[in-house]
Coordinates of C-alpha atoms and ligand atoms in Angstrom, one line a residue:
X1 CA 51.3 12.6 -1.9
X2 CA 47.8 10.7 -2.0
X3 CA 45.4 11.0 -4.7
X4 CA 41.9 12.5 -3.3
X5 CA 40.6 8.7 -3.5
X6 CA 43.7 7.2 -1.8
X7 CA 43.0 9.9 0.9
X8 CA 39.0 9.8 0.8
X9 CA 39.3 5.9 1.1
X10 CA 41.5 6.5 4.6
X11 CA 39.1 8.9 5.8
X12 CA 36.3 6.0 5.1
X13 CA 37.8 3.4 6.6
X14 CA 37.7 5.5 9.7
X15 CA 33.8 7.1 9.4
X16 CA 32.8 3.4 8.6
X17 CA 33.7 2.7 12.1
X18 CA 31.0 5.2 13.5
X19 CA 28.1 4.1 15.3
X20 CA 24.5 4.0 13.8
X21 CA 22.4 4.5 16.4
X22 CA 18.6 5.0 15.4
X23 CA 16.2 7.5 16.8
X24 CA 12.4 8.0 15.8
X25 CA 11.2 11.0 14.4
X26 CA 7.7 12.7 12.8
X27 CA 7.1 11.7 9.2
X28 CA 7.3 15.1 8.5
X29 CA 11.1 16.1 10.2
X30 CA 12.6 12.9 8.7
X31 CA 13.0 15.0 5.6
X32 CA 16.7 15.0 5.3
X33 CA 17.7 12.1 7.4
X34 CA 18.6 8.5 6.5
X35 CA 16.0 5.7 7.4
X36 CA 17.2 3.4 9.6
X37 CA 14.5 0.6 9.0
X38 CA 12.8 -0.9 6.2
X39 CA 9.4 0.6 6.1
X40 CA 6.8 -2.1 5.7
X41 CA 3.1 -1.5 3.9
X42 CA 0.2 -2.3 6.3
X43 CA -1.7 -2.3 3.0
X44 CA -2.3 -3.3 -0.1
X45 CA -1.8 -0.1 -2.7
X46 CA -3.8 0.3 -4.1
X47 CA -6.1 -1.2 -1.3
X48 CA -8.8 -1.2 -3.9
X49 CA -9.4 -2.1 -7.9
X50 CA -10.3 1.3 -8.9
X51 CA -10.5 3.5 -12.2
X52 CA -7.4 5.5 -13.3
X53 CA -9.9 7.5 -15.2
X54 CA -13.0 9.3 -15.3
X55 CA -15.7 7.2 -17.5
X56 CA -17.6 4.8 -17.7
X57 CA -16.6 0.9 -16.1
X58 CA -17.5 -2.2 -17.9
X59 CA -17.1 -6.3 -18.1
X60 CA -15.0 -6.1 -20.9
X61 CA -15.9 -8.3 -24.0
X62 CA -14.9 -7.6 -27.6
X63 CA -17.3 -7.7 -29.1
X64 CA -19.7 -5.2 -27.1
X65 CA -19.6 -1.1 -27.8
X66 CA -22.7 -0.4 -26.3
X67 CA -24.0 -0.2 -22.9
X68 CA -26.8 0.9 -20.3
X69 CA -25.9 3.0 -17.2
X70 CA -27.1 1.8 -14.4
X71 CA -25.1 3.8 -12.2
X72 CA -22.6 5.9 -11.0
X73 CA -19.4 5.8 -8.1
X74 CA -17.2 8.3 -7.3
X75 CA -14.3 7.9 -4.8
X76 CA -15.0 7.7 -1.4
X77 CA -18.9 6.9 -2.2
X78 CA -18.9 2.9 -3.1
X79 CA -22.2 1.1 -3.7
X80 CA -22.4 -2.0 -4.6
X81 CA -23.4 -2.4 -8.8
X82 CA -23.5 -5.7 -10.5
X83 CA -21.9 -5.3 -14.2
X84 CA -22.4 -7.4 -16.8
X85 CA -22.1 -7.5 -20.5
X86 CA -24.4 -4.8 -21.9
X87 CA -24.0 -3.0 -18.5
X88 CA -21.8 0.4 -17.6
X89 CA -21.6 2.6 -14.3
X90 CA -20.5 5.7 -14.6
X91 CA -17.0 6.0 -12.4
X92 CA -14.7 8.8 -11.7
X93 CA -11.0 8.3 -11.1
X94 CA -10.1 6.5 -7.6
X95 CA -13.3 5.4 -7.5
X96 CA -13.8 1.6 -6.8
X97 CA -14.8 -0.5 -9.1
X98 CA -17.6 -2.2 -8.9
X99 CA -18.5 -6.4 -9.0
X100 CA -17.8 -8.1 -12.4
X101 CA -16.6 -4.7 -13.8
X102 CA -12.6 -4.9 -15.0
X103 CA -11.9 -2.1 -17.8
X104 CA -12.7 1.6 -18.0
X105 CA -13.5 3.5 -21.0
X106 CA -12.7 7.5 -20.5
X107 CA -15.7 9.4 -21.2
X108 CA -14.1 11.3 -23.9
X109 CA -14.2 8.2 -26.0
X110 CA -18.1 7.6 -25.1
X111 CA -21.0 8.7 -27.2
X112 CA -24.1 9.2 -24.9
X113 CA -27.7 9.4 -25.3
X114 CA -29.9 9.1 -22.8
X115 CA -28.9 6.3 -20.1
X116 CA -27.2 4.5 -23.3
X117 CA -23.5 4.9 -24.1
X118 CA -21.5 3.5 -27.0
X119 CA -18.0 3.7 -27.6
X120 CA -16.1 6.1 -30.5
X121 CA -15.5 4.0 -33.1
X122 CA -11.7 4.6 -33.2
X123 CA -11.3 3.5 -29.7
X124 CA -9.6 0.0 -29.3
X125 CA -11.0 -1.9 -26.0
X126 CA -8.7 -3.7 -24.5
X127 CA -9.3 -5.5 -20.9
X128 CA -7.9 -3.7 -17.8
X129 CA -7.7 -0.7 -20.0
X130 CA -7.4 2.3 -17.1
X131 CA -7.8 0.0 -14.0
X132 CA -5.4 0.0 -11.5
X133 CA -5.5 -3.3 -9.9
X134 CA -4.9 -3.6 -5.8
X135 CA -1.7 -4.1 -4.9
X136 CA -0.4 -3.3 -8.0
X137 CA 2.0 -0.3 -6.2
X138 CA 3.0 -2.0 -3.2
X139 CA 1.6 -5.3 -1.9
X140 CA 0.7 -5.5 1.8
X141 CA 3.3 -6.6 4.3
X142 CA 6.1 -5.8 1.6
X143 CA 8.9 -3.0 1.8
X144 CA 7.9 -0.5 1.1
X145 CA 10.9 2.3 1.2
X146 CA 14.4 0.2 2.8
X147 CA 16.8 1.0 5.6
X148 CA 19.3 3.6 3.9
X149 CA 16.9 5.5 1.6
X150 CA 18.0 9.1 2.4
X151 CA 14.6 11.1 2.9
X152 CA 13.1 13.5 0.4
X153 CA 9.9 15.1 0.2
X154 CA 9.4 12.3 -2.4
X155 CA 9.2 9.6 0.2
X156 CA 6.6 10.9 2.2
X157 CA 3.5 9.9 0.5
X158 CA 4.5 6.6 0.2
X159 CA 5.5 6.1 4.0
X160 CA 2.5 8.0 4.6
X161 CA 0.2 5.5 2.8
X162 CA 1.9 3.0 4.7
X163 CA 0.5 4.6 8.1
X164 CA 4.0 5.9 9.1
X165 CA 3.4 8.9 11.3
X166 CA 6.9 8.1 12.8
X167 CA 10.2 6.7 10.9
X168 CA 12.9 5.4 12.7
X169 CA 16.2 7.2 10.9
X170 CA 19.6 7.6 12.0
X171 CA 20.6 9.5 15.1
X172 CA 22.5 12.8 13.9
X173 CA 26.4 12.6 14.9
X174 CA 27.6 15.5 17.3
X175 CA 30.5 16.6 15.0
X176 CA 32.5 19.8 16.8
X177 CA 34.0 22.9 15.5
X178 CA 36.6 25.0 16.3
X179 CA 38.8 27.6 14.2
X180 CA 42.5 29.1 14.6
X181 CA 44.2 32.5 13.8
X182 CA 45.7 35.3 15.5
X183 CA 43.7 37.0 13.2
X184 CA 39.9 36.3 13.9
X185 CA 37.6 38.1 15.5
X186 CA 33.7 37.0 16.0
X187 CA 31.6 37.8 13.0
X188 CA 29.5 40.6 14.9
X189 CA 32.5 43.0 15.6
X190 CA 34.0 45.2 13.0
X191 CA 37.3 44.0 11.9
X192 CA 40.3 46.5 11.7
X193 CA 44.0 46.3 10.8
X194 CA 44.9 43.3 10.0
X195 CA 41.6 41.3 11.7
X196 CA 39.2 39.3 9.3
X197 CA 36.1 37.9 10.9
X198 CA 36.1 34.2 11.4
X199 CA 33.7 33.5 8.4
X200 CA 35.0 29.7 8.5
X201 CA 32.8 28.9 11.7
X202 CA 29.5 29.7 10.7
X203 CA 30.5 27.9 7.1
X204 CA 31.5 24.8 9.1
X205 CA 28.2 25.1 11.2
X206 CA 26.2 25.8 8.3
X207 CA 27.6 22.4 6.6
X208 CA 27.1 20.0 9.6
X209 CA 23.1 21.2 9.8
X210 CA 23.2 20.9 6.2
X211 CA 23.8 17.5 6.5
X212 CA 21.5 17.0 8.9
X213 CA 23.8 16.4 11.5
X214 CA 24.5 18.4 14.7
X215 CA 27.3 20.8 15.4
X216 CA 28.8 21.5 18.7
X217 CA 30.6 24.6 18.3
X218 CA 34.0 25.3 20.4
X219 CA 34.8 29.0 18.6
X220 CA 37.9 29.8 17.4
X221 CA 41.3 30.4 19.3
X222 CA 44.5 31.8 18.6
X223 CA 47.7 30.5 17.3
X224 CA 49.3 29.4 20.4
X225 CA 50.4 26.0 20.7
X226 CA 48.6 25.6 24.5
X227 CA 45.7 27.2 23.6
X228 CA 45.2 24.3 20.6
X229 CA 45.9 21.6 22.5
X230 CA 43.9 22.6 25.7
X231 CA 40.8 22.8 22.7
X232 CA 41.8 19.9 21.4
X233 CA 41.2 18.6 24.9
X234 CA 37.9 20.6 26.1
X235 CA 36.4 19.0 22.7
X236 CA 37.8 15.6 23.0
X237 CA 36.3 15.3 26.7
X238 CA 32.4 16.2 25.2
X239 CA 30.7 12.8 23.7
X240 CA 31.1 14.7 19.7
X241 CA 31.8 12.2 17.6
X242 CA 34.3 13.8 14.7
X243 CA 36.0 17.1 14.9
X244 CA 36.7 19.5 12.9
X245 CA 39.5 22.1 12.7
X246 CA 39.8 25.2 10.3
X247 CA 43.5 27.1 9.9
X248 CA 47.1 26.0 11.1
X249 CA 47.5 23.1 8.9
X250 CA 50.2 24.7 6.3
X251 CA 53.9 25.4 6.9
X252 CA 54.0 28.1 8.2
X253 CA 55.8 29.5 11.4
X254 CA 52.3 30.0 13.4
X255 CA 50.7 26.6 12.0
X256 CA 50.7 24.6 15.0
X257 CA 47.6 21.9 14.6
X258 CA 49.7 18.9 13.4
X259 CA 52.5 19.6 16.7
X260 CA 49.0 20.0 18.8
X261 CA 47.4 16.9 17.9
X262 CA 50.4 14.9 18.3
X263 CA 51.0 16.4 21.4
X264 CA 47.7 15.2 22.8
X265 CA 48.0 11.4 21.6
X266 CA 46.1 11.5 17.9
X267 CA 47.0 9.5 15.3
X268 CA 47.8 11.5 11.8
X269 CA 46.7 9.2 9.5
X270 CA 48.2 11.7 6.5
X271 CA 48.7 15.2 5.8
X272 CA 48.4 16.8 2.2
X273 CA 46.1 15.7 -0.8
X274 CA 47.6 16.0 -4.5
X275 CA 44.4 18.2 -4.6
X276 CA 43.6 22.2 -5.2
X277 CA 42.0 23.9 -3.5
X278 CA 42.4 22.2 0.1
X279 CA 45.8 20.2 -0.3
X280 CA 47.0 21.0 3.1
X281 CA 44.4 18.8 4.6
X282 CA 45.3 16.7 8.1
X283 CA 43.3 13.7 8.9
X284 CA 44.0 12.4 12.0
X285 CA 41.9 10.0 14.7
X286 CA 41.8 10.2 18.3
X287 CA 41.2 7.1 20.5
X288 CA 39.4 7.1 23.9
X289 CA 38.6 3.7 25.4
X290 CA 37.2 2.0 22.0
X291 CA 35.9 5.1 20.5
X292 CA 37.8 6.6 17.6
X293 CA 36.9 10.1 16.9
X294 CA 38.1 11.3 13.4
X295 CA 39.6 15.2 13.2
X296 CA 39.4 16.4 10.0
X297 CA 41.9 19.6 10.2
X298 CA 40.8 21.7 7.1
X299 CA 42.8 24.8 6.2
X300 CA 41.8 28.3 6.8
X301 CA 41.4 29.4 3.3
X302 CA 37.3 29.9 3.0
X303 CA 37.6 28.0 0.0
X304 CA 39.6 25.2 1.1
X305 CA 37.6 24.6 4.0
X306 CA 34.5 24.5 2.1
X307 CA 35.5 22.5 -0.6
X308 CA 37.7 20.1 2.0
X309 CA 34.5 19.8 3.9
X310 CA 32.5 18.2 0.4
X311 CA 35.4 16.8 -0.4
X312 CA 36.1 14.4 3.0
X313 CA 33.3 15.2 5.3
X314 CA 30.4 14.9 3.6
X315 CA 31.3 12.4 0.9
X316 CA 32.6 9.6 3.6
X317 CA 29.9 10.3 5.4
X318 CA 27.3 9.9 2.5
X319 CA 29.1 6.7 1.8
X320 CA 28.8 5.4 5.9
X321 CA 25.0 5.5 5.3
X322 CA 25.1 3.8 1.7
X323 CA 23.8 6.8 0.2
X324 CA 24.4 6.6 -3.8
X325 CA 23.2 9.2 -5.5
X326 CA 25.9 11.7 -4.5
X327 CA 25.1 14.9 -6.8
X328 CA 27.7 13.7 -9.5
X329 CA 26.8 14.6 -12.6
X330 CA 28.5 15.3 -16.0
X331 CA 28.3 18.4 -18.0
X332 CA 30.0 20.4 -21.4
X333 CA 32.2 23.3 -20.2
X334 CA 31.2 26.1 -21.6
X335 CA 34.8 28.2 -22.1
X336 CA 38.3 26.5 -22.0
X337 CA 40.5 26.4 -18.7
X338 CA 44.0 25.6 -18.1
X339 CA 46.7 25.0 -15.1
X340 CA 50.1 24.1 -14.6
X341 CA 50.3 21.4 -12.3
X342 CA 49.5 17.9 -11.7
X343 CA 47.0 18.0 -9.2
X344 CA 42.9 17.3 -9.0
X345 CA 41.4 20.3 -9.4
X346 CA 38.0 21.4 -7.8
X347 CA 36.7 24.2 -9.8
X348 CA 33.9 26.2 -8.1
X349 CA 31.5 26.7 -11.0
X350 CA 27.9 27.5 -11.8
X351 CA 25.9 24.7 -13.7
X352 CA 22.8 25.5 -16.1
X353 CA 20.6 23.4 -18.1
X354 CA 20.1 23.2 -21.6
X355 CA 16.9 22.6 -22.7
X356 CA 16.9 22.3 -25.8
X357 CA 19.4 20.2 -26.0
X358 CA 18.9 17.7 -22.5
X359 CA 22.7 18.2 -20.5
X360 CA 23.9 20.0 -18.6
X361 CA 26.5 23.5 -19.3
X362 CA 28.8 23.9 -16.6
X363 CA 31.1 27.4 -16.3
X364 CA 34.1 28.8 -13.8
X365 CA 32.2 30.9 -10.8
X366 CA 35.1 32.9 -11.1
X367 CA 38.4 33.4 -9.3
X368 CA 39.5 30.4 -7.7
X369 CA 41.9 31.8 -5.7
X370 CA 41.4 29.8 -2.0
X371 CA 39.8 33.5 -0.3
X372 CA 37.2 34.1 -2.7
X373 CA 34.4 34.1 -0.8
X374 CA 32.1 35.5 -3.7
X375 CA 33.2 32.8 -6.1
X376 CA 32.1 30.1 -3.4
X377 CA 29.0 32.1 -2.9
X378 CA 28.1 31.9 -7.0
X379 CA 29.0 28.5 -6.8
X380 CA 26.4 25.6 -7.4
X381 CA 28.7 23.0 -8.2
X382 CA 32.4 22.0 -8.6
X383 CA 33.9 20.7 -12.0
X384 CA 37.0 18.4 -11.7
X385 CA 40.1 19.0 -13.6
X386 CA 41.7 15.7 -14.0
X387 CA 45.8 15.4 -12.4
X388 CA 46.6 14.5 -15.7
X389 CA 45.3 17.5 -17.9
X390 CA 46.7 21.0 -18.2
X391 CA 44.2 22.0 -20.8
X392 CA 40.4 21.5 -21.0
X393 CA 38.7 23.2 -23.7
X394 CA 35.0 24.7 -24.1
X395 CA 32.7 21.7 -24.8
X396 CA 34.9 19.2 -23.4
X397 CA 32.5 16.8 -20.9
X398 CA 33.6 17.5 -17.0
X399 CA 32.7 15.7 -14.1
X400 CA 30.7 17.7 -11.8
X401 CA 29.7 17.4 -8.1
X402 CA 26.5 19.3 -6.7
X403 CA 27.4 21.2 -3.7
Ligands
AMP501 P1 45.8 29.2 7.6 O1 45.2 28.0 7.1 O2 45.6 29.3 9.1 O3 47.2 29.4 7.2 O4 44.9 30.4 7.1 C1 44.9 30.7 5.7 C2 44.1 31.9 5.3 O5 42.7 31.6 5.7 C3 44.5 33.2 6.0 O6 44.4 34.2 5.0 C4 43.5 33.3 7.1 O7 43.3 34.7 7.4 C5 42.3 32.7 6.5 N1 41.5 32.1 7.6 C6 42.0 31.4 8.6 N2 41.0 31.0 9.5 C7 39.9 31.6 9.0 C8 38.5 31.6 9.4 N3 38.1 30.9 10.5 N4 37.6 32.2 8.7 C9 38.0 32.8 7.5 N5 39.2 32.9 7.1 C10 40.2 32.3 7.8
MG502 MG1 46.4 30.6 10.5

């Protein structure tokens, strides 16, 4: 059976293939999407030398602690002041500084009297002391933020000193959805007997906008072989770009989704992960003229789609834009676990931070059985349990990946 790198690496080699198409949005929806060119400063920034603090601006000469005012410049509200030795203006931060002038001295270090300052004894002078110099930031005509940066809120003043009102960003892929079971019923009707609602659907949706990307959503169907494949088809015959399919991917009697893609000329590139929860996963691609669209068929255990989902989905596609910092992080477990096999365990866990001490804590959510929807729903993160181990024990360091 593949490891879950063997198996993510497969699923890669297949997203790489994707296109990147580029679209141009407002500065203020490409939070969340991938920049698809290098933003380039149509300034210098700073544009100006000006003072980092408020005080009082002077030509800076060791030997000088006292000064006349002969002046003052706040930002926005430039005059033109000619310092020399001997001579101060009073500035407040941002403000430009004025001719000659190179070093700031905050006014809490200033004695004044009168229109006469000098400076505290105690204070050394040094020259460029609390000037920020133009260009200093960013120089004009440089790159400012480059192609691949995935957007946060953090990004925006820069690309908003730059003059961006628009940013060119990666067009969102069309990915479809569709579930199967005999079993589901839409999520506004009441179940009974043996009916649960088709929770799996909205999950799915909810990850694809999540990501920024845009789901096309088929519904869900039951477990007959025909009805699969003729979904398989209406899905395959839209322009998505990946599908996804939850339930039907085990061994049982009813779990047709392997016979059904066959059937309708995909490719199964493999079938179980040495993985829990989520080992019955089925990756498989579909070929129309030169496009390939990738099926990711993710069991129907809530769990195992969701973590499947993190696992495959949203990790190969994180790595087809170049995106590193993927929410791994370590932390100390905070009570001991155990299992009895040898596979790569994702445990759905709740992360804290410990101040005092600057890591991480990291605990179980709960039950991990594959239906437990209120573990997920605790869940901030997922701690891996190495193939290898059987035993981990409180304060041991886990890997952990932000969901
Ligand atoms: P399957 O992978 O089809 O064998 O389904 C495994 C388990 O997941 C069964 O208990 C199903 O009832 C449940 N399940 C299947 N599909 C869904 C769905 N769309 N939403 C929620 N649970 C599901
Ligand atoms: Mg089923």
């Amino acid at each position: 059976m593949l490891t879950y790198k063997q198996a993510l690496d497969k699923v890669f080699d297949q997203i790489s293939l994707l296109p990147k198409l580029e679209e141009q949005v407002n500065l203020l929806d490409s939070v969340g999407r991938v920049l698809a060119e290098d933003v380039i400063s149509d300034v210098n920034l700073p544009p100006f030398d000006n003072s980092s603090m408020d005080g009082y601006v002077i030509k800076y000469n060791p030997d000088i602690r006292a000064w006349n005012v002969i002046g003052e410049l706040s930002a926005g509200n430039y005059q033109e002041f000619e310092v020399d030795y001997n001579k101060t203006v009073s500035i407040m931060t941002g403000a430009k500084l004025p001719k000659g002038a190179d070093t700031v001295i905050p006014v809490e270090n200033c004695i004044i009297s009168g229109n006469k300052i000098t400076v505290s004894e105690n204070y050394a002078l040094k020259r460029g002391k609390n000037a920020r110099l133009l260009g200093e930031d960013i120089k004009n005509n440089s790159v400012a933020i480059s192609r691949g940066t995935l957007i946060k809120s953090s990004n925006i003043s820069l690309a908003a000193a730059c003059g961006k009102s628009f940013l060119s960003v990666f067009a969102k892929l069309k990915i479809g959805v569709f579930a199967t079971g005999d079993e589901l019923v839409s999520i506004d009707t009441v179940p009974v007997n043996d009916q649960i609602r088709s929770s799996n659907l909205s999950t799915l949706t909810a990850m694809v906008n999540e990501m920024n990307m845009e789901p096309v959503v088929f519904g869900f169907i039951k477990d007959k072989l025909e009805l699969i494949e003729s979904k398989i088809s209406q899905a395959l015959s839209t322009d998505i770009d990946i599908l996804i399919t939850s339930g039907g991917v085990s061994v049982g009697k009813f779990d047709f989704m392997q016979e059904a893609l066959i059937n309708m000329g995909a490719d199964i590139l493999f079938w179980k992960v040495n993985i829990k929860p989520g080992k019955p996963f089925l990756f498989s691609t579909f070929k129309i003229g030169s496009k390939i669209i990738p099926i990711f068929s993710l069991p129907g255990n809530p769990l195992s789609c969701f973590v499947n989902f993190q696992l495959f989905v949203k990790q190969a596609l994180l790595m087809h834009y170049g995106i590193k910092s993927t929410n791994h992080f370590t932390a100390k477990l905070k009570s001991s676990a155990q299992k009895g096999d040898n596979k790569l365990h994702f445990t759905m866990a709740e992360s804290s931070f410990d101040i005092e001490h600057g890591y991480f804590e990291v605990d179980s959510a709960g039950s991990q059985s594959s239906g437990s929807m209120s573990t997920m729903s605790k869940s901030d993160c997922m701690y891996l349990f190495p193939e290898e181990l059987t035993m981990l024990s409180k304060g041991d360091w886990v890997e952990c990946i932000r969901i």
